[in-house]
Short mmCIF file of C-alpha atoms and ligand atoms in Angstrom, two decimals:
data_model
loop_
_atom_site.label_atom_id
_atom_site.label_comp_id
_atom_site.label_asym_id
_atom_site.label_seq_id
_atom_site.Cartn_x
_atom_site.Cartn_y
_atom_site.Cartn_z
CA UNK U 1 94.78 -12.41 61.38
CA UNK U 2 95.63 -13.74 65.06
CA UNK U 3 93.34 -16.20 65.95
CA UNK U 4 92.95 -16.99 70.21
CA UNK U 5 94.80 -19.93 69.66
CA UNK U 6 97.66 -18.30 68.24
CA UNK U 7 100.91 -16.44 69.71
CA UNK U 8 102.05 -13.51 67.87
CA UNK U 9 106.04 -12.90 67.69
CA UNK U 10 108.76 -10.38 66.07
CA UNK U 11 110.15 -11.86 63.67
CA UNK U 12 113.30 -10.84 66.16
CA UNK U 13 112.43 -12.80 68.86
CA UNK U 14 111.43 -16.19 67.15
CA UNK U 15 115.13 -15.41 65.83
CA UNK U 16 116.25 -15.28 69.23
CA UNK U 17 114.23 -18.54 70.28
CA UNK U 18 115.49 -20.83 67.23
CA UNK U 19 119.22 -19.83 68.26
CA UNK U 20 118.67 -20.99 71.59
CA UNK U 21 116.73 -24.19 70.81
CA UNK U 22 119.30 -25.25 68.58
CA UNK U 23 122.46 -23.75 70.87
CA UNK U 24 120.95 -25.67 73.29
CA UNK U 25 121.17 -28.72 71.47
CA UNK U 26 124.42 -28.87 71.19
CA UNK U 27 124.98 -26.90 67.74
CA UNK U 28 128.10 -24.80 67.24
CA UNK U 29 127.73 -21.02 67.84
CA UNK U 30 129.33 -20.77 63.90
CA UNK U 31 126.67 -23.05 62.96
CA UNK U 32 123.89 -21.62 64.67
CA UNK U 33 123.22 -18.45 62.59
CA UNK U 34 122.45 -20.12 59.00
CA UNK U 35 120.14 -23.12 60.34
CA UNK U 36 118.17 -20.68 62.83
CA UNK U 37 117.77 -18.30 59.24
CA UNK U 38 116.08 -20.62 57.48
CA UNK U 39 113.67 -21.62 59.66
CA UNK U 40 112.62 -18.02 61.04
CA UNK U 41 112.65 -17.05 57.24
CA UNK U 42 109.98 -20.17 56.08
CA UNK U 43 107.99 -19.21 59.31
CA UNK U 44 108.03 -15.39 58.24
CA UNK U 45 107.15 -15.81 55.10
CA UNK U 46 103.92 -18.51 55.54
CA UNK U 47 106.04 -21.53 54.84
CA UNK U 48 104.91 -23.28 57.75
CA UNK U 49 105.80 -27.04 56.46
CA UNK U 50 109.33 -25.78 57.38
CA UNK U 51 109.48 -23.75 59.96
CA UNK U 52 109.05 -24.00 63.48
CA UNK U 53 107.42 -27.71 62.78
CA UNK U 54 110.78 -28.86 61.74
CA UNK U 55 112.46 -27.45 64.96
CA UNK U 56 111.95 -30.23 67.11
CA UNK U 57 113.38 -32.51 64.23
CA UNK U 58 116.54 -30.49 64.25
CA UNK U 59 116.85 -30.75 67.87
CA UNK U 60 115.93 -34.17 68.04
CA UNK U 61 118.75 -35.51 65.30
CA UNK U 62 121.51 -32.98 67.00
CA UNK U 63 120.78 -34.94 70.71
CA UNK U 64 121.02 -38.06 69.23
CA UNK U 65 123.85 -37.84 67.17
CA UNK U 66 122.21 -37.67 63.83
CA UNK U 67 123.24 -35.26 62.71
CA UNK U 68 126.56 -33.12 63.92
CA UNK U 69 125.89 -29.43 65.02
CA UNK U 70 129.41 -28.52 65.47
CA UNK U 71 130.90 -29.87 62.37
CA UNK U 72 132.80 -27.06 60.01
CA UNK U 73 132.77 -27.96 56.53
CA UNK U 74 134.91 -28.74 54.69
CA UNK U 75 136.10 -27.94 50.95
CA UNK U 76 137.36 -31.33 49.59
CA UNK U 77 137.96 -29.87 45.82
CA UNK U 78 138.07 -26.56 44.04
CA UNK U 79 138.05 -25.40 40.00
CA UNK U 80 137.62 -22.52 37.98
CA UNK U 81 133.56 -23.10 38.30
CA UNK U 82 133.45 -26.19 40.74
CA UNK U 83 133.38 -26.82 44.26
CA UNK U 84 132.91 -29.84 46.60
CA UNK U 85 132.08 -29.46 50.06
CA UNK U 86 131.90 -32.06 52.61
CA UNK U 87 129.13 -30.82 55.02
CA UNK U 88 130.80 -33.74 57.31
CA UNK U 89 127.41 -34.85 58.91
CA UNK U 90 126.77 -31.10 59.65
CA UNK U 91 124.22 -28.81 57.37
CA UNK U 92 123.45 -28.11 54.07
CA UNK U 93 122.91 -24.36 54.83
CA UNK U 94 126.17 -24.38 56.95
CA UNK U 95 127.94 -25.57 54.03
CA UNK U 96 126.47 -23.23 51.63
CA UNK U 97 127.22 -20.30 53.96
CA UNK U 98 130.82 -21.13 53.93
CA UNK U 99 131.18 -21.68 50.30
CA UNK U 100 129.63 -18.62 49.37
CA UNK U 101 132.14 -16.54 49.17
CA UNK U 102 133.96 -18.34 46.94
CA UNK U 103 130.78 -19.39 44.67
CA UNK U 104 130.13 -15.30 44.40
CA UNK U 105 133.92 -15.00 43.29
CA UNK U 106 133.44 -17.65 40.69
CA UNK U 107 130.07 -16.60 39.05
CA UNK U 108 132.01 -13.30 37.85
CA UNK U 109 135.15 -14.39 36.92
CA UNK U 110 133.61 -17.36 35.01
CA UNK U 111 130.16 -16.34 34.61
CA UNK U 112 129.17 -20.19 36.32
CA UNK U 113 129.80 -21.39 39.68
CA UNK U 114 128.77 -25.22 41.04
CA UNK U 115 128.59 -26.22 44.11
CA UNK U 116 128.60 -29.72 45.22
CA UNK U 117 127.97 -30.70 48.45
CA UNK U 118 127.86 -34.24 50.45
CA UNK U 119 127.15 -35.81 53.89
CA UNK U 120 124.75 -32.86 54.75
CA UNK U 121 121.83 -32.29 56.26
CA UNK U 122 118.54 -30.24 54.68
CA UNK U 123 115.30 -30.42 56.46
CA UNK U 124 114.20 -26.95 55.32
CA UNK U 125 112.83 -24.92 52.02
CA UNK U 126 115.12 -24.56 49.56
CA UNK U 127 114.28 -20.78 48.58
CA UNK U 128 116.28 -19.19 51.68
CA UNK U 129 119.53 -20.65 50.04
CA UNK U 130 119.23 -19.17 46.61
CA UNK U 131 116.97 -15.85 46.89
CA UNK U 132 119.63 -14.12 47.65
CA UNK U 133 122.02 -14.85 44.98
CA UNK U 134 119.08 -14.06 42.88
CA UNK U 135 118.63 -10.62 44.81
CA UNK U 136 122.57 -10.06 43.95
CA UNK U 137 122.03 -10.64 40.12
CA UNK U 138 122.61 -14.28 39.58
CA UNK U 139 120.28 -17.23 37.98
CA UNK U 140 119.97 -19.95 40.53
CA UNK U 141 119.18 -23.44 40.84
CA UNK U 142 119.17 -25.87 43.40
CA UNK U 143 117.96 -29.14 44.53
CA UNK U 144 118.64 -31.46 47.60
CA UNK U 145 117.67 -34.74 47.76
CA UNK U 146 115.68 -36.13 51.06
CA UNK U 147 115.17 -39.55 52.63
CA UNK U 148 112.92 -42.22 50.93
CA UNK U 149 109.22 -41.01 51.19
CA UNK U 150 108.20 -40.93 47.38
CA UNK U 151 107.16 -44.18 45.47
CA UNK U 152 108.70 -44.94 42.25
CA UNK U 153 106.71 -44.42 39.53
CA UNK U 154 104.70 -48.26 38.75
CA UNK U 155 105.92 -49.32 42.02
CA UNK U 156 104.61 -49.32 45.34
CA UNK U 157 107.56 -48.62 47.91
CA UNK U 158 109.42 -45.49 48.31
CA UNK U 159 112.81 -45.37 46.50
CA UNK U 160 113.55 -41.17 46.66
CA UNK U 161 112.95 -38.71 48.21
CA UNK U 162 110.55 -35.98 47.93
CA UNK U 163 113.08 -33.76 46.65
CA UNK U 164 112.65 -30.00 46.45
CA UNK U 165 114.17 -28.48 43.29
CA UNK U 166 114.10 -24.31 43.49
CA UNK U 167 114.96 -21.91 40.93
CA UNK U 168 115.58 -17.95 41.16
CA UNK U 169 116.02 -15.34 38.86
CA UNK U 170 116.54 -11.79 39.29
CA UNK U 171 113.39 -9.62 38.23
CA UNK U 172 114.41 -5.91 37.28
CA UNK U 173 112.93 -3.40 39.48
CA UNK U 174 111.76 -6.08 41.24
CA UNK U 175 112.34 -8.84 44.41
CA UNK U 176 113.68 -12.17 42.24
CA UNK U 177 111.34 -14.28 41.03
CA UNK U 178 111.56 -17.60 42.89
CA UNK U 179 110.18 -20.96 42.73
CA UNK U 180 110.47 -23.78 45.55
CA UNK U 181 108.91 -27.50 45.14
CA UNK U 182 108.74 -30.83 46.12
CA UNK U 183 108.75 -33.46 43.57
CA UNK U 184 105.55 -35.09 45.61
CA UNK U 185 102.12 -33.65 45.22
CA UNK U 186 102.54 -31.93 48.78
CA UNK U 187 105.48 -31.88 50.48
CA UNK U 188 105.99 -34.15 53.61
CA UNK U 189 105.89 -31.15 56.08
CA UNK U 190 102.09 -30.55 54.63
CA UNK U 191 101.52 -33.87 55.32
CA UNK U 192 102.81 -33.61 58.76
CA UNK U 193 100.46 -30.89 59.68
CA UNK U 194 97.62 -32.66 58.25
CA UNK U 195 98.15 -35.42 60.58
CA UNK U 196 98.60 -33.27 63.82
CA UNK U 197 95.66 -31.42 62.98
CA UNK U 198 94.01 -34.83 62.45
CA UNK U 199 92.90 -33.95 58.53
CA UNK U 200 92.48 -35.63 55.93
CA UNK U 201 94.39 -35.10 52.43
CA UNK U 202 93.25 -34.75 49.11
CA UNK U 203 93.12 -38.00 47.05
CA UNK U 204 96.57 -38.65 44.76
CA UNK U 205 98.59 -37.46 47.83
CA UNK U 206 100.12 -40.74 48.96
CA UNK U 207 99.73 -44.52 49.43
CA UNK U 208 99.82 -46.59 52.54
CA UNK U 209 102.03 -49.24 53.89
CA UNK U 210 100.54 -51.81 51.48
CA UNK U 211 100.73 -49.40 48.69
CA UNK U 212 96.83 -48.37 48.30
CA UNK U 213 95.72 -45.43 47.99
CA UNK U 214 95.17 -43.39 51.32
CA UNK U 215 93.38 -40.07 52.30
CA UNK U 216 95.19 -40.67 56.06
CA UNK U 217 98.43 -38.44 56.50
CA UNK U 218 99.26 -40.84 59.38
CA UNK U 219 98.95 -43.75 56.90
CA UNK U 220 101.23 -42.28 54.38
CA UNK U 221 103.31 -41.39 57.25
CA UNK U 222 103.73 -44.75 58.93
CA UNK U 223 105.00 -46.80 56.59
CA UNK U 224 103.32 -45.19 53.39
CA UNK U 225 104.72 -43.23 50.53
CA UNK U 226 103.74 -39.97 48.92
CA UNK U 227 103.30 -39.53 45.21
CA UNK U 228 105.24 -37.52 42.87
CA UNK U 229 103.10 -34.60 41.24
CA UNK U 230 102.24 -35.00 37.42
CA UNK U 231 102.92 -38.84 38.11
CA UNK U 232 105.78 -40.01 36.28
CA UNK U 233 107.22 -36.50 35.15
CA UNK U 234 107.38 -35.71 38.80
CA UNK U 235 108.86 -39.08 39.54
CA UNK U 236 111.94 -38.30 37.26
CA UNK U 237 112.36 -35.20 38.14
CA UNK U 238 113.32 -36.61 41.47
CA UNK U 239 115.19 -39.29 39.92
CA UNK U 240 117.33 -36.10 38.39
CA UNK U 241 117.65 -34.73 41.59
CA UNK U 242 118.95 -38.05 43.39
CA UNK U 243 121.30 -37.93 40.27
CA UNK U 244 122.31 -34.17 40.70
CA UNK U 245 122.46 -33.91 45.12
CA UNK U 246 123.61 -37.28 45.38
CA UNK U 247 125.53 -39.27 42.49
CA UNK U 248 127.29 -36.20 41.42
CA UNK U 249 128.09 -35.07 45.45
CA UNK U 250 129.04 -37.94 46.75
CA UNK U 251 126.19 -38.33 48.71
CA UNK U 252 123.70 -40.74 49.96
CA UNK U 253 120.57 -41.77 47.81
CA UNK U 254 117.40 -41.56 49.56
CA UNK U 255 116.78 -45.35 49.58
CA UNK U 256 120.73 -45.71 51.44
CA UNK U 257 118.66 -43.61 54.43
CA UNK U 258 119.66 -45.52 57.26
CA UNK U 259 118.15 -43.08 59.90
CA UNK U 260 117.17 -43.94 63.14
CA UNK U 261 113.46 -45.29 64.20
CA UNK U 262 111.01 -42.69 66.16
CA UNK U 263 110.54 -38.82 65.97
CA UNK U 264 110.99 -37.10 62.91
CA UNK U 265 115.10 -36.79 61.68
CA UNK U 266 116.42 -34.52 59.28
CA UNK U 267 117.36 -35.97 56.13
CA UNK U 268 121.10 -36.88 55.19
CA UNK U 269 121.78 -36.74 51.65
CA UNK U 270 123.15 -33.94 49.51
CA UNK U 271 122.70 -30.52 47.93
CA UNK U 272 123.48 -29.32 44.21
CA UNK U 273 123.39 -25.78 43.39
CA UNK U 274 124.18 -24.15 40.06
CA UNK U 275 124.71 -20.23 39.90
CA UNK U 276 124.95 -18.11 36.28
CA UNK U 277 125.80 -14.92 35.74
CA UNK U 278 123.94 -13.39 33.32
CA UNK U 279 126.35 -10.89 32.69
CA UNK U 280 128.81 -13.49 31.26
CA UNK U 281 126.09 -14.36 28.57
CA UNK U 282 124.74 -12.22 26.27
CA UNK U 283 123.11 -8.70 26.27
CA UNK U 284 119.43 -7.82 27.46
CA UNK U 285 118.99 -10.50 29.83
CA UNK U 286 116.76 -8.02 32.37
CA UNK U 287 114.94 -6.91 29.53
CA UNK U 288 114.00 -10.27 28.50
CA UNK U 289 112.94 -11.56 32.11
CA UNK U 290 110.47 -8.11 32.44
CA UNK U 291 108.85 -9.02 28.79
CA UNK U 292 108.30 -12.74 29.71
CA UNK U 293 107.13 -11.91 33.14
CA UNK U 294 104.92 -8.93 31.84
CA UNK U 295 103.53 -11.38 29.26
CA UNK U 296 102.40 -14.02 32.04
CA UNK U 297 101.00 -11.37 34.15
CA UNK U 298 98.74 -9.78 30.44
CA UNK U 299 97.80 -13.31 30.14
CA UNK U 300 95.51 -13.36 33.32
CA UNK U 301 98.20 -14.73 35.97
CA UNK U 302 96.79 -13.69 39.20
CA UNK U 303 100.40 -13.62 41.00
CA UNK U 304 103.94 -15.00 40.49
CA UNK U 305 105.30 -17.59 42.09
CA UNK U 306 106.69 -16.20 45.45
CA UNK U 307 104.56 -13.89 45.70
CA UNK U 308 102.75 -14.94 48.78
CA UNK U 309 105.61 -15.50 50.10
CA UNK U 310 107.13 -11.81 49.81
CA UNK U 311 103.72 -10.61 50.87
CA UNK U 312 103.73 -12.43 53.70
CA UNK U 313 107.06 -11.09 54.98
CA UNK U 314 105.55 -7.67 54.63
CA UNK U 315 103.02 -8.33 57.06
CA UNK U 316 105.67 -10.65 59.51
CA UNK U 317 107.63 -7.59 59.69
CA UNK U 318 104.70 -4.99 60.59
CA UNK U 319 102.93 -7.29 62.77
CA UNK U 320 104.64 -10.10 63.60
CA UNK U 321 104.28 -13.27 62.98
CA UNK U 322 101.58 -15.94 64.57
CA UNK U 323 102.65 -18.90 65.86
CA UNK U 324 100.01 -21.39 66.56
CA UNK U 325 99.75 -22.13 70.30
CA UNK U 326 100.84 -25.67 70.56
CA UNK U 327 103.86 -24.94 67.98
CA UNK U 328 104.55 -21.71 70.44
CA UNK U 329 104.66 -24.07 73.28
CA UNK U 330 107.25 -26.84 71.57
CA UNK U 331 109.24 -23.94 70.55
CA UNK U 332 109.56 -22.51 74.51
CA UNK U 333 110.34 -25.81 75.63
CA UNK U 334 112.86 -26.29 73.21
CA UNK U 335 114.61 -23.07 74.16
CA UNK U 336 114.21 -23.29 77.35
CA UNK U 337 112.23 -21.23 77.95
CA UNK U 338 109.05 -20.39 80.26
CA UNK U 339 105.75 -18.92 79.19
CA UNK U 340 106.97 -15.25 79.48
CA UNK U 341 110.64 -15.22 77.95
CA UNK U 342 109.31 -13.66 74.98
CA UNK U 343 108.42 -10.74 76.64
CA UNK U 344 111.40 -10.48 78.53
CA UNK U 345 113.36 -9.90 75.62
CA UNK U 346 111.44 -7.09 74.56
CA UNK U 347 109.54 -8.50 71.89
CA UNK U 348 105.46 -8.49 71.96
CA UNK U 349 103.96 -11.29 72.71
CA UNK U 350 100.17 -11.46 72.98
P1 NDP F 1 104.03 -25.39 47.11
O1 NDP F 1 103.17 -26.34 46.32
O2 NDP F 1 103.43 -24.77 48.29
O3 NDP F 1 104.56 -24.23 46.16
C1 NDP F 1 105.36 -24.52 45.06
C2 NDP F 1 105.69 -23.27 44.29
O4 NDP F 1 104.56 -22.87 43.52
C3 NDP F 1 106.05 -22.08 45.17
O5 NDP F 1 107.13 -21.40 44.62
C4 NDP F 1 104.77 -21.23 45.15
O6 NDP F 1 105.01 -19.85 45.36
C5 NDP F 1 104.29 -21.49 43.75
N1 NDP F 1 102.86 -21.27 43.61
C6 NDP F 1 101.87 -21.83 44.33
N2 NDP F 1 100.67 -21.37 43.91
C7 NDP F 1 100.93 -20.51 42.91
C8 NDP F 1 100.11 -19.70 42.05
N3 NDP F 1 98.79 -19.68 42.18
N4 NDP F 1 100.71 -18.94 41.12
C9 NDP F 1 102.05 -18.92 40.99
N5 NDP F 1 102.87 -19.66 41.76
C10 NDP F 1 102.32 -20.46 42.70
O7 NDP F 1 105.39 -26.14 47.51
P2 NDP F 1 105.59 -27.65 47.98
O8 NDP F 1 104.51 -28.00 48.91
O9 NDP F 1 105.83 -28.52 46.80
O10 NDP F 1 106.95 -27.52 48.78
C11 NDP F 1 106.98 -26.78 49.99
C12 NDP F 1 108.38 -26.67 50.49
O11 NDP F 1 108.88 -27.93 50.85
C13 NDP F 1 109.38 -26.09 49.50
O12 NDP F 1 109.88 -24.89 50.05
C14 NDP F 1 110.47 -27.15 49.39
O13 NDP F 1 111.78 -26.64 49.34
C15 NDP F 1 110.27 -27.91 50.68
N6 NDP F 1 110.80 -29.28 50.59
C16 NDP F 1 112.00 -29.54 51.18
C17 NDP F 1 112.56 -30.80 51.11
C18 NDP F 1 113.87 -31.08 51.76
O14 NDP F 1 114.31 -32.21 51.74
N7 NDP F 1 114.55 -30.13 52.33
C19 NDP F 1 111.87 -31.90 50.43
C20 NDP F 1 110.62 -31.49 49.81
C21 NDP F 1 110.11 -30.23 49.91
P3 NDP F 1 104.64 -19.18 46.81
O15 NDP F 1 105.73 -19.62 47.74
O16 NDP F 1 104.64 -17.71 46.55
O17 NDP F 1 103.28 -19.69 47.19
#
């Protein structure tokens, strides 16, 4: 529901106002397309830890030099099933969109495709870049490591990052199943709303500067860590992932961040992403996805996971989505924008 604080915008034209923020910028008109995808798709679909709150951050590391908006990636190495791309201080989902062609040409004449890539740039959910491998017919995995903002597990100072791992399968008769998560009990961008709404989190969410525990998302910000979820099985999991998006890639571990001091920059590291088609294994593959799904959903499960997130685009596409008013106004200035640009490109604004 729209609340008086809130702007409501086509899903069209917050498209049209990412592109412009980010053209403006300095990014590539190539580049453009993928990075402005994933952030309208998080903000369509409810995911607002990575939407338009990450916009500024993407701006902010493409003025400074962060991060490189007009970089082309490039393909350093290429198998029967593996390929290494070096994002060459550009993005991950840059990267990915350039390799897919090749990754989709490898799945089905090998039945597995890899892809490795280094020197890249995330800063966004990890769902956008596999649901639709999964909506072609593939199993997908992927995780991307992020800069230091997790403790390790016994000790007190971040080492990794939070990093997201994401999996996808297609569902017969169905959107793919997906699932998207941090290796932290909430993911930085939660905690980043908490402390510009000036809340409080839940206990377990993060430490401070000194390594005690903390309720303050500013605390854990400045200085602090978060916490991996399930305590040390969440902690390896995103010692796997450092493994996996960085060793393996090429790429930089979350401790090596070396990114500058002040507002928020997108995280440099790397992205691993492992497609299967399950046509190349055996038989009956749909049929056993339905039965194990259908089994979860006789045992009680209210939902599955991406769910909300499907039901949410829905409603983003027959209504548009709300944008609250002080995220509406960053996202105007950004573009360049005044007060009544929306409007003027024929979307409704209200
Ligand atoms: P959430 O805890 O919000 O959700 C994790 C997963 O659990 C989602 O797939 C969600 O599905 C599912 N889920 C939640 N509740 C239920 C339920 N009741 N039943 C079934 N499934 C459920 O995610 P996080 O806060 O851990 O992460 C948020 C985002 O942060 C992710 O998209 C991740 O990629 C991103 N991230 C990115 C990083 C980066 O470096 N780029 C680093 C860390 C995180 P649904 O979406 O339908 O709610």
């Amino acid at each position: 529901m729209k609340s008086s604080q809130s702007k409501r915008v086509s899903v069209d034209d917050l498209e049209a106002l990412v592109r412009a923020a980010l053209s403006r910028a300095g990014m590539a008109p190539d580049n453009v397309g993928p990075v402005a995808a994933t952030i309208v798709a998080c903000e369509r679909d409810g995911v607002k830890s990575h939407g338009i709150l990450r916009l500024a951050g993407f701006v902010h590391s493409l003025k400074i030099g962060w991060a490189d908006g007009t970089a082309r990636p490039a393909i350093t190495s290429e198998t029967a099933s593996l390929l290494s791309v070096d994002a060459r201080n550009g993005f991950a989902q840059v990267a990915l969109d350039v390799a897919t062609p090749r990754l989709l040409a490898m799945a089905e004449a090998s039945g597995v495709a890899v892809l490795l890539t280094r020197n890249s740039h995330h800063f966004a959910a990890l769902w956008p870049d596999i649901e639709p491998f999964a909506a072609r017919g593939l199993v997908a995995l992927t995780c991307v490591n992020s800069k230091k903002r997790m403790a390790a597990w016994g000790g007190g100072r971040p080492v990794t990052g939070t990093n997201a791992i994401a999996f996808a399968t297609p569902r017969p008769g169905h959107p793919p199943l997906v699932w998207d998560q941090s290796s932290s009990v909430l993911s930085q961008g939660d905690v980043l709303l908490a402390a510009n709404e000036g809340r409080a989190v839940a206990p377990g969410v993060g430490c401070d500067a000194f390594g005690q525990p903390t309720t303050s998302a500013s605390d854990i910000l400045d200085g602090g860590a978060l916490l991996p979820f399930g305590g040390s099985k969440g902690a390896s999991l995103a010692v796997m992932v450092e493994i996996l998006a960085a060793a393996l890639t090429g790429g930089r571990f979350g401790f090596e961040d070396q990114s500058p001091a002040g507002p928020t920059t997108t995280s440099f590291g790397g992205q691993f992403l492992l497609l299967i088609n399950p046509g190349r294994a055996q038989s009956g593959f749909d049929e056993r996805v339905s039965v194990l799904v259908a089994a979860i959903l006789d045992a009680g499960a209210s939902r599955l996971p991406g769910d909300r997130r499907y039901r949410q685009r829905r409603i983003s596409a027959a209504e548009g989505i709300d944008v609250d008013a002080p995220a509406y106004a960053s996202l105007l200035s950004l573009a360049g924008r005044s007060g009544g640009a929306v409007a003027q490109t024929g979307g409704q604004v209200s």
